[in-house]
Amino acid sequence: MQIFIKKIFILLLILSASLGIKSQTGKFTLTGKVINTKKEKLHEVLYKLYKNNTPVDSALTSVQGSFNIKFDLNSIYLLEFSKKGFVSKKIIIDTQIPKGYTGKFYKKINIVILDSVGKGDLRSEAGLPVLKYYFNLKEDDFVSENISGNKNNEKILFKHIEKLKKEINYYKNELEKQKKLLSENPNQKQQDSLLIKEAQIKADKIIANARHKASLILDASKKDSANRASSLEKATQNLTDEDFESLNVDENEFKEKEAVIVYQKQIQELTQRQNKTAADSLDIKEHKLSLRKEFIELARAKLENDRLLAKTHEDSLKIQQREAELFLIEQNMQMAAQEIDAARKELALKNLQLKQKNIIIYGTLIGLLLLFILLIVIYRHYREKKKMNQILETQNKKLEEQNKKIKEQNHQIMASIKSGERIQSAILPSNQLLTYFFPESFVFFRPRDVVSGDFYWFSVQDDKLFVAAVDCTGHGVPGAFMSLIGNTLLNHIVNEKGIYTPSEILKELHLGVRQALSQSRSEESEDHADGMDISLCRFDKKNKEIKLALANHTAFILNKGTVTEIEGDEFGIADELIGDDKPEFTDHTFPMNKDATLYMFSDGFPDQFGGPKNKKFYISNLKKLFIENESLSMKEQYDKLSKKFTHWKGDNRQFDDVLVMGFKLDL
């Protein structure tokens, strides 16, 4: 049986795998920020995600109030943002889409505004959703729809709900009163009628069962009727004319008695029955015996009357003779009554034996029938099991062939990925090159897979040094392809086109990536999820200053415990923008200082789950880690970061590619 279950399990795995190969997967991503009514960013806002009324995820927004949530397609979610002192905001995410669209990726940006407690709209105050995202066929994309209702209508609705609550409470109280009255004054007549009705149903069942059993007994006892009737014939024969004459009883007087007439009618009815049973024969004899008793009583009354009228000795002798004859007749009647009782007992015994015999016969037949059914079930199960074994054997052969092909494909894929790793390693700046230009620096780089979507870039142009920390969409092979595009475009923009201003470099990179991925707004059929976030810094040795431009990134400059947080622009490279498709990035300029340290990083370290509560590390903790280690050398800081990341991650799987870069601003 265990082998049979294992084979079924393998079959289910094959079916699920085949279905998984044919199916396509897609995602819908909602990103944005949470602000208050004064347009101030709210950090560490709790958002909860529900699917089919079941919580599936919860987390806090970043220090900048930003969030990035991914949803599976063909599902319905409820997203709730909440923070102490503010009214919660609920959004419905309906990711159901028609067939043919399941392999695509969609992304939308939303700014969530939380109202202060007591100042929100009625729907939010009542805990109702105010916004809905759904797939629009005409737009071929996800769109949002405001579902806030009219305030006057909502007030009327809440009043109506309160009214219904009062009515429900009223009816509940009335129901309790009625139950109490019923318990104190039960309706006895109704109960009696129910009992009578129930008794009548039981009586009908008993009568029907008795009739069925009587018919079986009647059929079984027909054979004994002739023998039983002949054995009692002498004791219960009809009276003859000689009997009446010898006892001096008037026949007409005897036959006019009411009891005698009733007995004669019953005897006639029983005699007319065809195929008489033993029970019918006994009934006939009992009625004849009762008729003879009536005759004897009449004869004794006549005898007593003649005894009083006797005059001679001869009359007395005749009376004695008649009395002796009556005595003999009574003795014969007692013997006949005993024989009838014995016959009834014997008949009851035979009926009991017949009933037991029938029970044995019926029980045997039912047992044979059940055995036959069981044999049929076993045979069918055996046939199905044999058929299933054949199917499983065939499927096992196919599975072995597929496993062999999969192993070969995996070997080829891993060989290709290893080649990709060597190619990606070749385009990254070497540690010797960075150490030569930045003696006091470190690069903490941990790809999640063999190849990475995060990469760092370096270029030297005269007295200017360029360093970038880039986080591409995705990880693994897709992220590695994006990193190749980003590295090529940065080399082209800086080394060939000679653009040295960080904001202009990011602008050109934005246009180049969108052109490479064909993500213009006119092509509505394409998704809008691919792109990259970047921190780009230019070190100007001549002017003793650094200039940074950041796309959806944050950087820190530490100087003797003082932290300067550099917050980048809210949009990333290749993000779809409303209005002008050419974004303007912001330059941040700072003087060089031998005591200052610049830190640039991707979101892999802050987003890593771990620790005692299995939560994200967050940017705030990363900043504290930078402050604690500021006085250490760059090599020691690298060791601290590595140990902290390993300890925090623990047994969890690495969530994303990790990149952290640190530079002393002393060139």
XYZ file of N, CA and C in Angstrom, residues 48 221 283 433 444 624 663:
21
model
N -0.270 45.852 5.827
C -0.661 44.447 5.930
C -1.325 44.035 4.625
N -47.812 -23.819 7.116
C -48.581 -24.784 7.920
C -49.731 -25.436 7.161
N -59.288 -23.970 15.239
C -60.392 -23.047 15.542
C -61.742 -23.729 15.319
N 42.677 47.950 -8.749
C 42.452 49.245 -9.385
C 41.813 50.223 -8.401
N 31.794 45.749 -0.322
C 31.154 44.541 0.204
C 30.117 44.089 -0.835
N 23.149 53.060 11.771
C 23.743 52.883 13.097
C 25.033 52.073 13.003
N 34.120 54.963 1.030
C 35.305 55.693 0.560
C 35.648 56.809 1.550
